[in-house]
């Protein structure tokens, strides 16, 4: 999951099996879920195109909830509520 988030944040197309939680998708159009069938992967890899503007995708990723500062704050709140 984490490496998939990082690759999308870098503006790279990201392929995932259907076994990875959907939360790994940043929602910026770079995440594709595939079944664990060889043909699906081969066909997708052969036709995948790089992102036209990796800088723009990076900016989109920053605007999502996956910002490290937001996640750290959410985690802190979670653990404080356990007390």
PDB file of N, CA and C in Angstrom:
ATOM      1  N   UNK A   1       0.780  -1.196   0.000  1.00  0.00           N
ATOM      2  CA  UNK A   1       0.000   0.000   0.000  1.00  0.00           C
ATOM      3  C   UNK A   1       0.828   1.270   0.000  1.00  0.00           C
ATOM      4  N   UNK A   2       1.816   1.363   0.897  1.00  0.00           N
ATOM      5  CA  UNK A   2       2.596   2.602   1.018  1.00  0.00           C
ATOM      6  C   UNK A   2       3.380   2.886  -0.258  1.00  0.00           C
ATOM      7  N   UNK A   3       4.010   1.889  -0.834  1.00  0.00           N
ATOM      8  CA  UNK A   3       4.774   2.136  -2.060  1.00  0.00           C
ATOM      9  C   UNK A   3       3.866   2.564  -3.207  1.00  0.00           C
ATOM     10  N   UNK A   4       2.622   2.094  -3.200  1.00  0.00           N
ATOM     11  CA  UNK A   4       1.674   2.507  -4.234  1.00  0.00           C
ATOM     12  C   UNK A   4       1.278   3.961  -4.062  1.00  0.00           C
ATOM     13  N   UNK A   5       1.121   4.385  -2.830  1.00  0.00           N
ATOM     14  CA  UNK A   5       0.817   5.793  -2.553  1.00  0.00           C
ATOM     15  C   UNK A   5       1.996   6.654  -2.988  1.00  0.00           C
ATOM     16  N   UNK A   6       3.201   6.223  -2.659  1.00  0.00           N
ATOM     17  CA  UNK A   6       4.393   6.985  -3.034  1.00  0.00           C
ATOM     18  C   UNK A   6       4.554   7.071  -4.555  1.00  0.00           C
ATOM     19  N   UNK A   7       4.288   5.980  -5.261  1.00  0.00           N
ATOM     20  CA  UNK A   7       4.454   6.020  -6.717  1.00  0.00           C
ATOM     21  C   UNK A   7       3.435   6.967  -7.354  1.00  0.00           C
ATOM     22  N   UNK A   8       2.202   6.954  -6.861  1.00  0.00           N
ATOM     23  CA  UNK A   8       1.196   7.880  -7.400  1.00  0.00           C
ATOM     24  C   UNK A   8       1.587   9.324  -7.100  1.00  0.00           C
ATOM     25  N   UNK A   9       2.075   9.561  -5.887  1.00  0.00           N
ATOM     26  CA  UNK A   9       2.487  10.915  -5.506  1.00  0.00           C
ATOM     27  C   UNK A   9       3.640  11.402  -6.372  1.00  0.00           C
ATOM     28  N   UNK A  10       4.413  10.462  -6.922  1.00  0.00           N
ATOM     29  CA  UNK A  10       5.514  10.819  -7.819  1.00  0.00           C
ATOM     30  C   UNK A  10       5.049  10.961  -9.268  1.00  0.00           C
ATOM     31  N   UNK A  11       3.756  10.755  -9.501  1.00  0.00           N
ATOM     32  CA  UNK A  11       3.212  10.903 -10.843  1.00  0.00           C
ATOM     33  C   UNK A  11       3.379   9.676 -11.715  1.00  0.00           C
ATOM     34  N   UNK A  12       3.584   8.511 -11.092  1.00  0.00           N
ATOM     35  CA  UNK A  12       3.781   7.289 -11.867  1.00  0.00           C
ATOM     36  C   UNK A  12       2.503   6.464 -11.936  1.00  0.00           C
ATOM     37  N   UNK A  13       2.210   5.879 -13.101  1.00  0.00           N
ATOM     38  CA  UNK A  13       1.086   4.956 -13.186  1.00  0.00           C
ATOM     39  C   UNK A  13       1.330   3.793 -12.227  1.00  0.00           C
ATOM     40  N   UNK A  14       0.299   3.366 -11.528  1.00  0.00           N
ATOM     41  CA  UNK A  14       0.445   2.351 -10.492  1.00  0.00           C
ATOM     42  C   UNK A  14      -0.538   1.219 -10.713  1.00  0.00           C
ATOM     43  N   UNK A  15      -0.008   0.016 -10.834  1.00  0.00           N
ATOM     44  CA  UNK A  15      -0.838  -1.168 -11.017  1.00  0.00           C
ATOM     45  C   UNK A  15      -0.934  -1.910  -9.689  1.00  0.00           C
ATOM     46  N   UNK A  16      -2.123  -2.389  -9.391  1.00  0.00           N
ATOM     47  CA  UNK A  16      -2.366  -3.077  -8.131  1.00  0.00           C
ATOM     48  C   UNK A  16      -3.207  -4.315  -8.367  1.00  0.00           C
ATOM     49  N   UNK A  17      -2.974  -5.327  -7.555  1.00  0.00           N
ATOM     50  CA  UNK A  17      -3.858  -6.485  -7.622  1.00  0.00           C
ATOM     51  C   UNK A  17      -5.161  -6.138  -6.910  1.00  0.00           C
ATOM     52  N   UNK A  18      -6.173  -6.936  -7.165  1.00  0.00           N
ATOM     53  CA  UNK A  18      -7.463  -6.701  -6.517  1.00  0.00           C
ATOM     54  C   UNK A  18      -7.457  -7.137  -5.051  1.00  0.00           C
ATOM     55  N   UNK A  19      -6.305  -7.539  -4.553  1.00  0.00           N
ATOM     56  CA  UNK A  19      -6.163  -7.929  -3.149  1.00  0.00           C
ATOM     57  C   UNK A  19      -5.675  -6.771  -2.267  1.00  0.00           C
ATOM     58  N   UNK A  20      -5.242  -5.676  -2.892  1.00  0.00           N
ATOM     59  CA  UNK A  20      -4.756  -4.504  -2.160  1.00  0.00           C
ATOM     60  C   UNK A  20      -5.956  -3.654  -1.760  1.00  0.00           C
ATOM     61  N   UNK A  21      -5.981  -3.158  -0.512  1.00  0.00           N
ATOM     62  CA  UNK A  21      -7.106  -2.323  -0.073  1.00  0.00           C
ATOM     63  C   UNK A  21      -7.293  -1.102  -0.975  1.00  0.00           C
ATOM     64  N   UNK A  22      -8.535  -0.725  -1.252  1.00  0.00           N
ATOM     65  CA  UNK A  22      -8.798   0.414  -2.141  1.00  0.00           C
ATOM     66  C   UNK A  22      -8.281   1.747  -1.593  1.00  0.00           C
ATOM     67  N   UNK A  23      -7.977   1.800  -0.313  1.00  0.00           N
ATOM     68  CA  UNK A  23      -7.447   3.034   0.277  1.00  0.00           C
ATOM     69  C   UNK A  23      -6.095   3.421  -0.310  1.00  0.00           C
ATOM     70  N   UNK A  24      -5.438   2.495  -0.988  1.00  0.00           N
ATOM     71  CA  UNK A  24      -4.145   2.800  -1.614  1.00  0.00           C
ATOM     72  C   UNK A  24      -4.298   3.712  -2.828  1.00  0.00           C
ATOM     73  N   UNK A  25      -5.505   3.881  -3.319  1.00  0.00           N
ATOM     74  CA  UNK A  25      -5.769   4.739  -4.473  1.00  0.00           C
ATOM     75  C   UNK A  25      -5.935   6.177  -4.008  1.00  0.00           C
ATOM     76  N   UNK A  26      -5.052   7.059  -4.479  1.00  0.00           N
ATOM     77  CA  UNK A  26      -5.151   8.480  -4.123  1.00  0.00           C
ATOM     78  C   UNK A  26      -6.286   9.191  -4.861  1.00  0.00           C
ATOM     79  N   UNK A  27      -6.839   8.557  -5.872  1.00  0.00           N
ATOM     80  CA  UNK A  27      -7.925   9.181  -6.618  1.00  0.00           C
ATOM     81  C   UNK A  27      -7.471  10.245  -7.594  1.00  0.00           C
ATOM     82  N   UNK A  28      -6.238  10.118  -8.088  1.00  0.00           N
ATOM     83  CA  UNK A  28      -5.724  11.129  -9.019  1.00  0.00           C
ATOM     84  C   UNK A  28      -5.519  10.562 -10.423  1.00  0.00           C
ATOM     85  N   UNK A  29      -6.156   9.409 -10.690  1.00  0.00           N
ATOM     86  CA  UNK A  29      -6.148   8.845 -12.029  1.00  0.00           C
ATOM     87  C   UNK A  29      -4.926   8.032 -12.415  1.00  0.00           C
ATOM     88  N   UNK A  30      -4.125   7.641 -11.449  1.00  0.00           N
ATOM     89  CA  UNK A  30      -2.922   6.870 -11.764  1.00  0.00           C
ATOM     90  C   UNK A  30      -2.964   5.440 -11.236  1.00  0.00           C
ATOM     91  N   UNK A  31      -4.052   5.032 -10.619  1.00  0.00           N
ATOM     92  CA  UNK A  31      -4.156   3.746  -9.946  1.00  0.00           C
ATOM     93  C   UNK A  31      -5.081   2.824 -10.740  1.00  0.00           C
ATOM     94  N   UNK A  32      -4.584   1.659 -11.072  1.00  0.00           N
ATOM     95  CA  UNK A  32      -5.399   0.690 -11.805  1.00  0.00           C
ATOM     96  C   UNK A  32      -5.367  -0.639 -11.066  1.00  0.00           C
ATOM     97  N   UNK A  33      -6.543  -1.189 -10.812  1.00  0.00           N
ATOM     98  CA  UNK A  33      -6.689  -2.469 -10.116  1.00  0.00           C
ATOM     99  C   UNK A  33      -6.892  -3.573 -11.148  1.00  0.00           C
ATOM    100  N   UNK A  34      -6.135  -4.643 -10.980  1.00  0.00           N
ATOM    101  CA  UNK A  34      -6.206  -5.768 -11.908  1.00  0.00           C
ATOM    102  C   UNK A  34      -6.425  -7.073 -11.155  1.00  0.00           C
ATOM    103  N   UNK A  35      -7.148  -8.007 -11.766  1.00  0.00           N
ATOM    104  CA  UNK A  35      -7.285  -9.330 -11.154  1.00  0.00           C
ATOM    105  C   UNK A  35      -5.947 -10.068 -11.252  1.00  0.00           C
ATOM    106  N   UNK A  36      -5.805 -11.083 -10.443  1.00  0.00           N
ATOM    107  CA  UNK A  36      -4.560 -11.850 -10.456  1.00  0.00           C
ATOM    108  C   UNK A  36      -4.538 -12.865 -11.608  1.00  0.00           C
ATOM    109  N   UNK A  37      -4.718 -12.359 -12.803  1.00  0.00           N
ATOM    110  CA  UNK A  37      -4.658 -13.179 -14.016  1.00  0.00           C
ATOM    111  C   UNK A  37      -3.538 -12.628 -14.884  1.00  0.00           C
ATOM    112  N   UNK A  38      -2.667 -13.482 -15.317  1.00  0.00           N
ATOM    113  CA  UNK A  38      -1.485 -13.056 -16.067  1.00  0.00           C
ATOM    114  C   UNK A  38      -1.836 -12.215 -17.286  1.00  0.00           C
ATOM    115  N   UNK A  39      -2.842 -12.605 -18.042  1.00  0.00           N
ATOM    116  CA  UNK A  39      -3.193 -11.875 -19.260  1.00  0.00           C
ATOM    117  C   UNK A  39      -3.564 -10.424 -18.974  1.00  0.00           C
ATOM    118  N   UNK A  40      -4.277 -10.193 -17.887  1.00  0.00           N
ATOM    119  CA  UNK A  40      -4.665  -8.821 -17.524  1.00  0.00           C
ATOM    120  C   UNK A  40      -3.433  -7.955 -17.301  1.00  0.00           C
ATOM    121  N   UNK A  41      -2.475  -8.485 -16.608  1.00  0.00           N
ATOM    122  CA  UNK A  41      -1.258  -7.735 -16.303  1.00  0.00           C
ATOM    123  C   UNK A  41      -0.426  -7.492 -17.552  1.00  0.00           C
ATOM    124  N   UNK A  42      -0.256  -8.498 -18.354  1.00  0.00           N
ATOM    125  CA  UNK A  42       0.551  -8.361 -19.566  1.00  0.00           C
ATOM    126  C   UNK A  42      -0.058  -7.308 -20.479  1.00  0.00           C
ATOM    127  N   UNK A  43      -1.350  -7.411 -20.741  1.00  0.00           N
ATOM    128  CA  UNK A  43      -2.017  -6.449 -21.628  1.00  0.00           C
ATOM    129  C   UNK A  43      -1.925  -5.032 -21.088  1.00  0.00           C
ATOM    130  N   UNK A  44      -2.111  -4.858 -19.797  1.00  0.00           N
ATOM    131  CA  UNK A  44      -2.064  -3.524 -19.205  1.00  0.00           C
ATOM    132  C   UNK A  44      -0.653  -2.951 -19.256  1.00  0.00           C
ATOM    133  N   UNK A  45       0.333  -3.749 -18.917  1.00  0.00           N
ATOM    134  CA  UNK A  45       1.719  -3.275 -18.941  1.00  0.00           C
ATOM    135  C   UNK A  45       2.131  -2.866 -20.355  1.00  0.00           C
ATOM    136  N   UNK A  46       1.685  -3.617 -21.342  1.00  0.00           N
ATOM    137  CA  UNK A  46       2.048  -3.297 -22.729  1.00  0.00           C
ATOM    138  C   UNK A  46       1.383  -2.023 -23.240  1.00  0.00           C
ATOM    139  N   UNK A  47       0.269  -1.621 -22.637  1.00  0.00           N
ATOM    140  CA  UNK A  47      -0.461  -0.451 -23.135  1.00  0.00           C
ATOM    141  C   UNK A  47      -0.399   0.762 -22.211  1.00  0.00           C
ATOM    142  N   UNK A  48       0.204   0.628 -21.053  1.00  0.00           N
ATOM    143  CA  UNK A  48       0.215   1.739 -20.095  1.00  0.00           C
ATOM    144  C   UNK A  48       1.065   2.896 -20.632  1.00  0.00           C
ATOM    145  N   UNK A  49       0.613   4.085 -20.373  1.00  0.00           N
ATOM    146  CA  UNK A  49       1.311   5.289 -20.827  1.00  0.00           C
ATOM    147  C   UNK A  49       1.751   6.109 -19.617  1.00  0.00           C
ATOM    148  N   UNK A  50       2.919   6.725 -19.720  1.00  0.00           N
ATOM    149  CA  UNK A  50       3.362   7.574 -18.600  1.00  0.00           C
ATOM    150  C   UNK A  50       2.477   8.804 -18.462  1.00  0.00           C
ATOM    151  N   UNK A  51       2.488   9.357 -17.303  1.00  0.00           N
ATOM    152  CA  UNK A  51       1.723  10.568 -17.008  1.00  0.00           C
ATOM    153  C   UNK A  51       2.321  11.747 -17.776  1.00  0.00           C
ATOM    154  N   UNK A  52       1.479  12.587 -18.346  1.00  0.00           N
ATOM    155  CA  UNK A  52       1.966  13.743 -19.097  1.00  0.00           C
ATOM    156  C   UNK A  52       2.624  14.787 -18.208  1.00  0.00           C
ATOM    157  N   UNK A  53       2.069  14.999 -17.028  1.00  0.00           N
ATOM    158  CA  UNK A  53       2.577  16.052 -16.155  1.00  0.00           C
ATOM    159  C   UNK A  53       2.717  15.520 -14.733  1.00  0.00           C
ATOM    160  N   UNK A  54       3.877  14.982 -14.418  1.00  0.00           N
ATOM    161  CA  UNK A  54       4.106  14.395 -13.097  1.00  0.00           C
ATOM    162  C   UNK A  54       4.040  15.455 -11.999  1.00  0.00           C
ATOM    163  N   UNK A  55       4.440  16.673 -12.291  1.00  0.00           N
ATOM    164  CA  UNK A  55       4.390  17.739 -11.288  1.00  0.00           C
ATOM    165  C   UNK A  55       2.952  18.028 -10.887  1.00  0.00           C
ATOM    166  N   UNK A  56       2.054  18.062 -11.858  1.00  0.00           N
ATOM    167  CA  UNK A  56       0.635  18.309 -11.563  1.00  0.00           C
ATOM    168  C   UNK A  56       0.063  17.180 -10.718  1.00  0.00           C
ATOM    169  N   UNK A  57       0.402  15.934 -11.039  1.00  0.00           N
ATOM    170  CA  UNK A  57      -0.086  14.793 -10.257  1.00  0.00           C
ATOM    171  C   UNK A  57       0.460  14.849  -8.836  1.00  0.00           C
ATOM    172  N   UNK A  58       1.685  15.305  -8.683  1.00  0.00           N
ATOM    173  CA  UNK A  58       2.258  15.475  -7.345  1.00  0.00           C
ATOM    174  C   UNK A  58       1.437  16.499  -6.560  1.00  0.00           C
ATOM    175  N   UNK A  59       1.088  17.602  -7.193  1.00  0.00           N
ATOM    176  CA  UNK A  59       0.278  18.627  -6.527  1.00  0.00           C
ATOM    177  C   UNK A  59      -1.096  18.075  -6.152  1.00  0.00           C
ATOM    178  N   UNK A  60      -1.687  17.269  -7.024  1.00  0.00           N
ATOM    179  CA  UNK A  60      -2.971  16.635  -6.709  1.00  0.00           C
ATOM    180  C   UNK A  60      -2.828  15.710  -5.505  1.00  0.00           C
ATOM    181  N   UNK A  61      -1.747  14.951  -5.460  1.00  0.00           N
ATOM    182  CA  UNK A  61      -1.516  14.029  -4.343  1.00  0.00           C
ATOM    183  C   UNK A  61      -1.389  14.783  -3.027  1.00  0.00           C
ATOM    184  N   UNK A  62      -0.739  15.937  -3.047  1.00  0.00           N
ATOM    185  CA  UNK A  62      -0.582  16.745  -1.836  1.00  0.00           C
ATOM    186  C   UNK A  62      -1.943  17.198  -1.308  1.00  0.00           C
ATOM    187  N   UNK A  63      -2.881  17.440  -2.206  1.00  0.00           N
ATOM    188  CA  UNK A  63      -4.202  17.918  -1.801  1.00  0.00           C
ATOM    189  C   UNK A  63      -5.104  16.807  -1.251  1.00  0.00           C
ATOM    190  N   UNK A  64      -4.667  15.561  -1.298  1.00  0.00           N
ATOM    191  CA  UNK A  64      -5.474  14.459  -0.769  1.00  0.00           C
ATOM    192  C   UNK A  64      -5.252  14.298   0.723  1.00  0.00           C
ATOM    193  N   UNK A  65      -5.990  13.385   1.326  1.00  0.00           N
ATOM    194  CA  UNK A  65      -5.847  13.102   2.750  1.00  0.00           C
ATOM    195  C   UNK A  65      -4.574  12.359   3.096  1.00  0.00           C
ATOM    196  N   UNK A  66      -3.764  12.013   2.113  1.00  0.00           N
ATOM    197  CA  UNK A  66      -2.551  11.261   2.383  1.00  0.00           C
ATOM    198  C   UNK A  66      -1.365  12.151   2.724  1.00  0.00           C
ATOM    199  N   UNK A  67      -1.602  13.416   2.927  1.00  0.00           N
ATOM    200  CA  UNK A  67      -0.554  14.325   3.378  1.00  0.00           C
ATOM    201  C   UNK A  67      -0.027  13.825   4.721  1.00  0.00           C
ATOM    202  N   UNK A  68       1.268  13.686   4.860  1.00  0.00           N
ATOM    203  CA  UNK A  68       1.865  13.094   6.059  1.00  0.00           C
ATOM    204  C   UNK A  68       1.494  13.866   7.331  1.00  0.00           C
ATOM    205  N   UNK A  69       1.366  15.172   7.237  1.00  0.00           N
ATOM    206  CA  UNK A  69       0.993  15.954   8.420  1.00  0.00           C
ATOM    207  C   UNK A  69      -0.431  15.638   8.864  1.00  0.00           C
ATOM    208  N   UNK A  70      -1.335  15.491   7.911  1.00  0.00           N
ATOM    209  CA  UNK A  70      -2.718  15.133   8.250  1.00  0.00           C
ATOM    210  C   UNK A  70      -2.799  13.734   8.852  1.00  0.00           C
ATOM    211  N   UNK A  71      -2.080  12.804   8.258  1.00  0.00           N
ATOM    212  CA  UNK A  71      -2.094  11.432   8.757  1.00  0.00           C
ATOM    213  C   UNK A  71      -1.512  11.378  10.162  1.00  0.00           C
ATOM    214  N   UNK A  72      -0.422  12.082  10.395  1.00  0.00           N
ATOM    215  CA  UNK A  72       0.188  12.106  11.731  1.00  0.00           C
ATOM    216  C   UNK A  72      -0.793  12.666  12.753  1.00  0.00           C
ATOM    217  N   UNK A  73      -1.511  13.705  12.381  1.00  0.00           N
ATOM    218  CA  UNK A  73      -2.498  14.299  13.289  1.00  0.00           C
ATOM    219  C   UNK A  73      -3.639  13.317  13.572  1.00  0.00           C
ATOM    220  N   UNK A  74      -4.121  12.638  12.533  1.00  0.00           N
ATOM    221  CA  UNK A  74      -5.182  11.642  12.720  1.00  0.00           C
ATOM    222  C   UNK A  74      -4.723  10.508  13.626  1.00  0.00           C
ATOM    223  N   UNK A  75      -3.495  10.060  13.433  1.00  0.00           N
ATOM    224  CA  UNK A  75      -2.964   8.983  14.275  1.00  0.00           C
ATOM    225  C   UNK A  75      -2.843   9.439  15.728  1.00  0.00           C
ATOM    226  N   UNK A  76      -2.387  10.656  15.923  1.00  0.00           N
ATOM    227  CA  UNK A  76      -2.270  11.192  17.273  1.00  0.00           C
ATOM    228  C   UNK A  76      -3.643  11.244  17.952  1.00  0.00           C
ATOM    229  N   UNK A  77      -4.638  11.743  17.238  1.00  0.00           N
ATOM    230  CA  UNK A  77      -5.993  11.789  17.789  1.00  0.00           C
ATOM    231  C   UNK A  77      -6.508  10.396  18.120  1.00  0.00           C
ATOM    232  N   UNK A  78      -6.248   9.451  17.246  1.00  0.00           N
ATOM    233  CA  UNK A  78      -6.680   8.077  17.455  1.00  0.00           C
ATOM    234  C   UNK A  78      -6.104   7.530  18.755  1.00  0.00           C
ATOM    235  N   UNK A  79      -4.810   7.659  18.946  1.00  0.00           N
ATOM    236  CA  UNK A  79      -4.163   7.099  20.136  1.00  0.00           C
ATOM    237  C   UNK A  79      -4.547   7.856  21.401  1.00  0.00           C
ATOM    238  N   UNK A  80      -4.751   9.151  21.304  1.00  0.00           N
ATOM    239  CA  UNK A  80      -5.192   9.916  22.480  1.00  0.00           C
ATOM    240  C   UNK A  80      -6.595   9.509  22.905  1.00  0.00           C
ATOM    241  N   UNK A  81      -7.429   9.167  21.944  1.00  0.00           N
ATOM    242  CA  UNK A  81      -8.782   8.730  22.268  1.00  0.00           C
ATOM    243  C   UNK A  81      -8.820   7.350  22.912  1.00  0.00           C
ATOM    244  N   UNK A  82      -7.769   6.602  22.770  1.00  0.00           N
ATOM    245  CA  UNK A  82      -7.691   5.283  23.411  1.00  0.00           C
ATOM    246  C   UNK A  82      -7.426   5.389  24.919  1.00  0.00           C
ATOM    247  N   UNK A  83      -6.892   6.509  25.330  1.00  0.00           N
ATOM    248  CA  UNK A  83      -6.544   6.688  26.751  1.00  0.00           C
ATOM    249  C   UNK A  83      -7.760   6.859  27.632  1.00  0.00           C
TER     250      UNK A  83
END
